[in-house]
Amino acid sequence: MTETGENRAGGGPWWWSRPRSAVLDVVLAAISAAECALQGVGFARQAGIPPLIAIVLGVVAGSMLVLRRRWPIAVVLVSVAVSPAEMGITLGVVGLYTLAATEVPRRITALLAGMSAMGMMVITTIRLQQDIGQDPDFNPSSWFVPLVAFLMSLGMTAPPVLLGLYIGARRRLVESLTERADGLERELSLLADRAEERAEWARNEERTRIAREMHDVVAHRVSLMVVHAAALQAVALKDPEKASRNAALVGDMGRQALNELRTMLGVLRSGEGGEPEKKKQQVGAETEEGPSRLAEFAVAAAASASSAPAASDGPGAEAAPESASGSASGSGAGREGSAPGGGRVSLVREARKARQAREESAPTLAELDALVGQSRAAGMAVELNVEGEPGEECPPPVEQTAYRVVQEALTNVHKHAAGARTRVRVAHREAEVALQVENEAAPVDGAADAGLPSGGNGLVGMRERVAALGGGFVSGPTDAGGFRVSAIIPYVRP
């Protein structure tokens, strides 16, 4: 071991990582020094040297234990060196244990343990032979001395080495597990951060979908209301009968738009109208279910738009309902795992009912005639050309998206080219639907501009819907001064 800033920062002096480790080593060194000093007195008598020298030698040798964590090899070598003087039992045992528990290579540990065992065996053999020679009544067999010496050396070296190996392996295992736990904690922290990012992304996606649904559900009908109001203003004095019809249309469309808005707001408040107990059960879940509520809002918006009469179907709200339904079902599943008891079941059931209602009442390409009829009633010259019929393999999301694209394109004609002739072409091909909405330039003496605002979301929403199904979308002005919207939607996403 070496002294590091980390160890010093841990509170221990010099090479100790903790103060109690330093205290333990000092206590062991004091015990070993006292033991070696006492054993040195007996060695001094036998060797005929001054006792003071033997005591100083024993104290210095025993005090080497204070260095056992930093230089374990030196401590074992000192214990082997003083073994002929029959001193340093504590020094040898603790030194071997420390050597085996540290990161010293195993071959060095085995070599030093073997040296210590051989020294102990030799010293024990010599001492037994001397003791046997001094007692004439004790005459053991020839194998007695080697066996006792072997057992003594084995008992003094094997237990500390094995215990040290076990403690070292256990320490390394704990460090490895701690390191792995720290790594897992860091990974979990990263996953939590990524989950928060994904949740934020999901919230933004749901907000975008809701904006798209609101635009598709309300914009077309409100646009027609404004167009009819402008026509009403133009013919109020010239043709009172026509003005009356336009006023009736404006009133009907206004009532339908209000009903749709009321339905959408009802979705947002649907969690508040239940029984008190259910509301209490759903409080914890609703606080963390923004994306789920947003998805249900989008689903119900699309369902309310498509459930209105054919004369009031709004533009461009079908591709997103399909994607919103997937989001609602996914968020409903997540809610099922978080909402408590019967509350979460009822929430999931409500989401499924909303999705089922949307699928049953969603508009299809068969309703294009009614959609075109609305624009014709508003004074637009629209030509509809449909080639082929949608096959059984045509999935509902494809028809819904195609319907919404045509719807939004007609709304844009009302906004930007009132009175322009418009052609709608739909072709059912093998495994795909192709459609095109093209209008001519607005006539100079045509219908007056209704002054409809444009937020720039119509084309973006159409492109997002078509792209969500793996199709292609192109829009732009024509050479004749008009505008063209084209889309190809495959039955199966590539």
Coordinates of N, CA, C and O in Angstrom, one line a residue, residues 97-202:
Y97 N -0.7 -13.5 7.6 CA -2.1 -13.2 7.3 C -2.2 -11.9 6.5 O -2.9 -11.9 5.5
T98 N -1.4 -10.9 6.8 CA -1.5 -9.7 6.0 C -1.0 -9.9 4.6 O -1.5 -9.4 3.7
L99 N 0.1 -10.7 4.5 CA 0.7 -11.0 3.2 C -0.3 -11.7 2.3 O -0.5 -11.3 1.1
A100 N -1.1 -12.6 2.8 CA -2.0 -13.4 2.0 C -3.3 -12.5 1.7 O -3.9 -12.7 0.7
A101 N -3.6 -11.5 2.6 CA -4.8 -10.7 2.3 C -4.6 -9.6 1.4 O -5.6 -9.0 0.9
T102 N -3.3 -9.2 1.1 CA -3.1 -8.1 0.2 C -3.0 -8.6 -1.2 O -3.2 -9.7 -1.5
E103 N -2.7 -7.6 -2.1 CA -2.6 -7.9 -3.6 C -1.2 -8.4 -4.0 O -0.9 -8.3 -5.2
V104 N -0.4 -8.9 -3.1 CA 0.9 -9.5 -3.4 C 0.7 -10.7 -4.3 O -0.2 -11.5 -4.0
P105 N 1.5 -10.9 -5.3 CA 1.3 -12.1 -6.2 C 1.4 -13.3 -5.4 O 2.1 -13.5 -4.4
R106 N 0.6 -14.3 -5.8 CA 0.4 -15.6 -5.0 C 1.7 -16.4 -5.0 O 2.0 -17.1 -4.0
R107 N 2.5 -16.3 -6.0 CA 3.8 -17.0 -6.0 C 4.7 -16.5 -4.9 O 5.5 -17.2 -4.2
I108 N 4.7 -15.2 -4.7 CA 5.5 -14.6 -3.6 C 5.0 -15.0 -2.3 O 5.7 -15.3 -1.3
T109 N 3.6 -15.0 -2.1 CA 3.0 -15.4 -0.9 C 3.4 -16.9 -0.6 O 3.7 -17.2 0.6
A110 N 3.3 -17.7 -1.6 CA 3.7 -19.2 -1.4 C 5.1 -19.3 -1.0 O 5.5 -20.1 -0.1
L111 N 6.0 -18.6 -1.7 CA 7.4 -18.7 -1.4 C 7.8 -18.2 0.1 O 8.5 -18.9 0.8
L112 N 7.2 -17.1 0.5 CA 7.5 -16.6 1.9 C 6.8 -17.5 2.9 O 7.4 -17.8 4.0
A113 N 5.6 -18.0 2.6 CA 5.0 -19.0 3.5 C 5.8 -20.2 3.7 O 6.0 -20.8 4.8
G114 N 6.4 -20.7 2.6 CA 7.2 -21.9 2.6 C 8.5 -21.7 3.4 O 8.9 -22.5 4.2
M115 N 9.1 -20.5 3.2 CA 10.3 -20.1 4.0 C 10.0 -20.1 5.5 O 10.8 -20.6 6.3
S116 N 8.9 -19.5 5.9 CA 8.5 -19.4 7.3 C 8.2 -20.8 7.8 O 8.7 -21.1 9.0
A117 N 7.6 -21.7 7.0 CA 7.3 -23.0 7.5 C 8.6 -23.8 7.7 O 8.8 -24.6 8.7
M118 N 9.5 -23.7 6.7 CA 10.8 -24.4 6.8 C 11.6 -24.0 8.0 O 12.2 -24.8 8.7
G119 N 11.6 -22.6 8.3 CA 12.3 -22.1 9.4 C 11.7 -22.6 10.7 O 12.5 -23.0 11.6
M120 N 10.4 -22.6 10.8 CA 9.7 -23.1 12.0 C 10.0 -24.6 12.2 O 10.2 -25.1 13.3
M121 N 10.0 -25.4 11.1 CA 10.3 -26.8 11.2 C 11.7 -27.1 11.6 O 11.9 -28.0 12.5
V122 N 12.6 -26.4 11.1 CA 14.0 -26.6 11.5 C 14.2 -26.2 13.0 O 14.9 -27.0 13.7
I123 N 13.7 -25.1 13.4 CA 13.9 -24.7 14.8 C 13.2 -25.6 15.7 O 13.7 -26.0 16.8
T124 N 12.0 -26.1 15.3 CA 11.3 -27.1 16.2 C 12.0 -28.4 16.3 O 12.1 -29.0 17.4
T125 N 12.6 -28.8 15.2 CA 13.4 -30.1 15.2 C 14.6 -30.0 16.1 O 14.8 -30.9 16.9
I126 N 15.3 -28.9 16.0 CA 16.5 -28.8 16.9 C 16.1 -28.7 18.3 O 16.7 -29.3 19.2
R127 N 15.0 -27.9 18.6 CA 14.6 -27.8 20.0 C 14.1 -29.1 20.6 O 14.5 -29.5 21.8
L128 N 13.4 -29.9 19.8 CA 12.9 -31.2 20.3 C 14.1 -32.2 20.6 O 14.1 -32.9 21.6
Q129 N 15.0 -32.2 19.7 CA 16.2 -33.1 19.9 C 17.0 -32.7 21.1 O 17.5 -33.6 21.9
Q130 N 17.1 -31.4 21.4 CA 17.8 -31.0 22.6 C 17.0 -31.4 23.9 O 17.6 -31.9 24.8
D131 N 15.7 -31.2 23.8 CA 14.9 -31.6 25.0 C 14.9 -33.1 25.2 O 15.0 -33.6 26.4
I132 N 14.9 -33.9 24.1 CA 14.9 -35.3 24.3 C 16.2 -35.8 24.8 O 16.3 -36.7 25.7
G133 N 17.3 -35.2 24.4 CA 18.6 -35.5 24.9 C 18.8 -35.2 26.4 O 19.6 -35.9 27.1
Q134 N 18.1 -34.2 26.9 CA 18.2 -33.9 28.3 C 17.4 -34.8 29.2 O 17.6 -34.8 30.5
D135 N 16.5 -35.6 28.7 CA 15.7 -36.5 29.5 C 15.9 -37.9 29.1 O 15.4 -38.4 28.1
P136 N 16.7 -38.7 29.9 CA 17.1 -40.0 29.5 C 15.9 -41.0 29.5 O 15.9 -42.0 28.9
D137 N 14.8 -40.6 30.3 CA 13.7 -41.5 30.4 C 12.8 -41.5 29.2 O 11.9 -42.3 29.0
F138 N 12.9 -40.4 28.4 CA 12.0 -40.2 27.2 C 12.8 -40.6 26.0 O 13.8 -39.9 25.6
N139 N 12.4 -41.7 25.3 CA 13.1 -42.2 24.1 C 12.0 -42.5 23.1 O 11.6 -43.7 22.9
P140 N 11.5 -41.5 22.3 CA 10.5 -41.7 21.3 C 11.0 -42.4 20.1 O 12.2 -42.5 19.9
S141 N 10.1 -42.7 19.2 CA 10.5 -43.3 17.9 C 11.2 -42.3 17.0 O 11.1 -41.1 17.3
S142 N 11.8 -42.8 15.9 CA 12.5 -41.9 15.1 C 11.6 -41.0 14.3 O 12.0 -39.9 13.8
W143 N 10.3 -41.4 14.1 CA 9.4 -40.5 13.3 C 8.7 -39.4 14.2 O 8.1 -38.6 13.7
F144 N 8.9 -39.5 15.5 CA 8.2 -38.6 16.4 C 8.6 -37.1 16.2 O 7.8 -36.2 16.0
V145 N 9.9 -36.9 16.1 CA 10.5 -35.5 16.0 C 10.1 -34.9 14.7 O 9.6 -33.8 14.6
P146 N 10.3 -35.6 13.5 CA 9.9 -35.0 12.2 C 8.4 -34.7 12.2 O 7.9 -33.7 11.6
L147 N 7.6 -35.6 12.7 CA 6.1 -35.4 12.6 C 5.7 -34.2 13.5 O 4.9 -33.4 13.0
V148 N 6.2 -34.1 14.7 CA 5.9 -33.0 15.5 C 6.3 -31.7 14.9 O 5.6 -30.6 14.9
A149 N 7.5 -31.7 14.4 CA 8.1 -30.5 13.7 C 7.2 -30.1 12.5 O 6.9 -28.9 12.3
F150 N 6.8 -31.0 11.7 CA 5.9 -30.7 10.6 C 4.6 -30.2 11.0 O 4.1 -29.2 10.4
L151 N 4.0 -30.8 12.0 CA 2.7 -30.3 12.5 C 2.8 -28.9 13.1 O 1.9 -28.1 12.9
M152 N 3.9 -28.7 13.8 CA 4.0 -27.3 14.4 C 4.2 -26.3 13.3 O 3.6 -25.2 13.4
S153 N 5.0 -26.6 12.3 CA 5.3 -25.6 11.2 C 4.0 -25.4 10.4 O 3.6 -24.3 10.0
L154 N 3.2 -26.5 10.2 CA 2.0 -26.4 9.4 C 0.9 -25.6 10.2 O 0.2 -24.8 9.7
G155 N 0.9 -25.8 11.5 CA -0.1 -25.1 12.3 C 0.2 -23.6 12.5 O -0.7 -22.8 12.7
M156 N 1.5 -23.3 12.4 CA 1.8 -21.9 12.5 C 1.7 -21.1 11.2 O 1.7 -19.8 11.3
T157 N 1.7 -21.7 10.1 CA 1.7 -21.0 8.8 C 0.4 -21.2 8.0 O -0.1 -20.2 7.4
A158 N -0.2 -22.4 8.0 CA -1.3 -22.6 7.1 C -2.6 -21.8 7.6 O -3.2 -21.2 6.7
P159 N -3.0 -21.8 8.9 CA -4.2 -21.1 9.3 C -4.1 -19.6 8.9 O -5.1 -19.0 8.3
P160 N -3.0 -18.8 9.2 CA -3.0 -17.4 8.9 C -3.0 -17.2 7.4 O -3.7 -16.2 6.9
V161 N -2.3 -18.1 6.6 CA -2.3 -17.9 5.2 C -3.7 -18.1 4.6 O -4.2 -17.3 3.7
L162 N -4.4 -19.2 5.0 CA -5.7 -19.5 4.5 C -6.7 -18.4 4.9 O -7.5 -18.0 4.1
L163 N -6.6 -18.0 6.1 CA -7.5 -16.9 6.6 C -7.3 -15.6 5.8 O -8.2 -14.9 5.4
G164 N -6.0 -15.3 5.5 CA -5.7 -14.1 4.8 C -6.2 -14.2 3.3 O -6.8 -13.2 2.8
L165 N -6.1 -15.4 2.7 CA -6.6 -15.6 1.4 C -8.1 -15.4 1.3 O -8.7 -14.8 0.4
Y166 N -8.8 -16.0 2.3 CA -10.2 -15.8 2.4 C -10.7 -14.4 2.6 O -11.5 -13.9 1.9
I167 N -10.0 -13.7 3.5 CA -10.4 -12.3 3.7 C -10.1 -11.4 2.5 O -10.9 -10.5 2.1
G168 N -9.0 -11.7 1.9 CA -8.6 -10.9 0.7 C -9.6 -11.2 -0.5 O -10.0 -10.2 -1.1
A169 N -10.0 -12.4 -0.7 CA -11.0 -12.7 -1.7 C -12.3 -12.1 -1.4 O -13.0 -11.5 -2.3
R170 N -12.7 -12.2 -0.1 CA -14.0 -11.5 0.3 C -14.0 -10.0 0.1 O -14.9 -9.4 -0.4
R171 N -12.8 -9.4 0.4 CA -12.7 -8.0 0.2 C -12.8 -7.6 -1.2 O -13.5 -6.6 -1.6
R172 N -12.1 -8.4 -2.1 CA -12.2 -8.1 -3.5 C -13.6 -8.3 -4.1 O -14.1 -7.5 -4.9
L173 N -14.3 -9.3 -3.5 CA -15.7 -9.5 -4.0 C -16.6 -8.4 -3.6 O -17.4 -7.9 -4.4
V174 N -16.4 -7.9 -2.4 CA -17.2 -6.8 -1.9 C -16.9 -5.5 -2.7 O -17.9 -4.8 -3.1
E175 N -15.7 -5.3 -3.0 CA -15.3 -4.1 -3.8 C -15.9 -4.3 -5.2 O -16.4 -3.3 -5.8
S176 N -15.8 -5.5 -5.8 CA -16.4 -5.7 -7.1 C -17.9 -5.5 -7.1 O -18.5 -4.8 -8.0
L177 N -18.6 -6.0 -6.1 CA -20.0 -5.8 -6.0 C -20.4 -4.3 -5.8 O -21.4 -3.8 -6.4
T178 N -19.6 -3.7 -5.0 CA -19.8 -2.2 -4.7 C -19.6 -1.4 -6.0 O -20.4 -0.5 -6.4
E179 N -18.6 -1.8 -6.7 CA -18.3 -1.1 -8.0 C -19.5 -1.4 -9.0 O -19.9 -0.5 -9.7
R180 N -19.9 -2.6 -9.0 CA -21.0 -2.9 -9.9 C -22.3 -2.2 -9.5 O -23.1 -1.7 -10.4
A181 N -22.6 -2.1 -8.2 CA -23.7 -1.4 -7.7 C -23.7 0.1 -8.1 O -24.7 0.7 -8.5
D182 N -22.5 0.7 -8.0 CA -22.3 2.0 -8.4 C -22.5 2.2 -9.9 O -23.2 3.2 -10.3
G183 N -22.0 1.3 -10.7 CA -22.3 1.3 -12.1 C -23.7 1.2 -12.5 O -24.3 2.0 -13.3
L184 N -24.4 0.3 -11.8 CA -25.9 0.2 -12.0 C -26.6 1.4 -11.6 O -27.6 1.9 -12.2
E185 N -26.2 2.0 -10.5 CA -26.8 3.3 -10.1 C -26.6 4.4 -11.1 O -27.5 5.1 -11.4
R186 N -25.4 4.5 -11.6 CA -25.2 5.5 -12.7 C -26.0 5.2 -13.9 O -26.6 6.1 -14.5
E187 N -26.1 3.9 -14.3 CA -27.0 3.5 -15.4 C -28.4 3.9 -15.2 O -29.1 4.4 -16.1
L188 N -28.9 3.6 -14.0 CA -30.3 3.9 -13.6 C -30.5 5.4 -13.7 O -31.6 5.9 -14.1
S189 N -29.5 6.1 -13.2 CA -29.6 7.6 -13.3 C -29.7 8.1 -14.7 O -30.6 8.9 -15.1
L190 N -28.9 7.5 -15.6 CA -28.9 7.8 -17.0 C -30.3 7.4 -17.6 O -30.9 8.2 -18.4
L191 N -30.8 6.2 -17.3 CA -32.1 5.8 -17.8 C -33.2 6.7 -17.3 O -34.1 7.0 -18.1
A192 N -33.1 7.1 -16.0 CA -34.1 8.1 -15.5 C -34.1 9.4 -16.3 O -35.1 9.9 -16.7
D193 N -32.9 9.9 -16.6 CA -32.8 11.1 -17.4 C -33.3 10.9 -18.8 O -34.1 11.8 -19.3
R194 N -33.0 9.7 -19.4 CA -33.5 9.5 -20.7 C -35.0 9.3 -20.7 O -35.7 9.7 -21.6
A195 N -35.5 8.7 -19.6 CA -37.0 8.5 -19.5 C -37.7 9.8 -19.4 O -38.7 10.1 -20.0
E196 N -37.0 10.8 -18.6 CA -37.6 12.1 -18.5 C -37.6 12.8 -19.9 O -38.6 13.5 -20.2
E197 N -36.5 12.6 -20.6 CA -36.4 13.2 -21.9 C -37.5 12.6 -22.9 O -38.2 13.4 -23.6
R198 N -37.7 11.3 -22.8 CA -38.7 10.7 -23.6 C -40.1 11.1 -23.2 O -41.0 11.3 -24.0
A199 N -40.3 11.3 -21.9 CA -41.6 11.8 -21.4 C -41.9 13.2 -21.9 O -43.0 13.5 -22.4
E200 N -40.8 14.0 -21.9 CA -41.0 15.4 -22.4 C -41.3 15.4 -23.9 O -42.1 16.1 -24.4
W201 N -40.5 14.5 -24.6 CA -40.8 14.3 -26.0 C -42.2 13.9 -26.3 O -42.9 14.4 -27.2
A202 N -42.7 12.9 -25.5 CA -44.1 12.4 -25.7 C -45.1 13.5 -25.4 O -46.1 13.6 -26.1

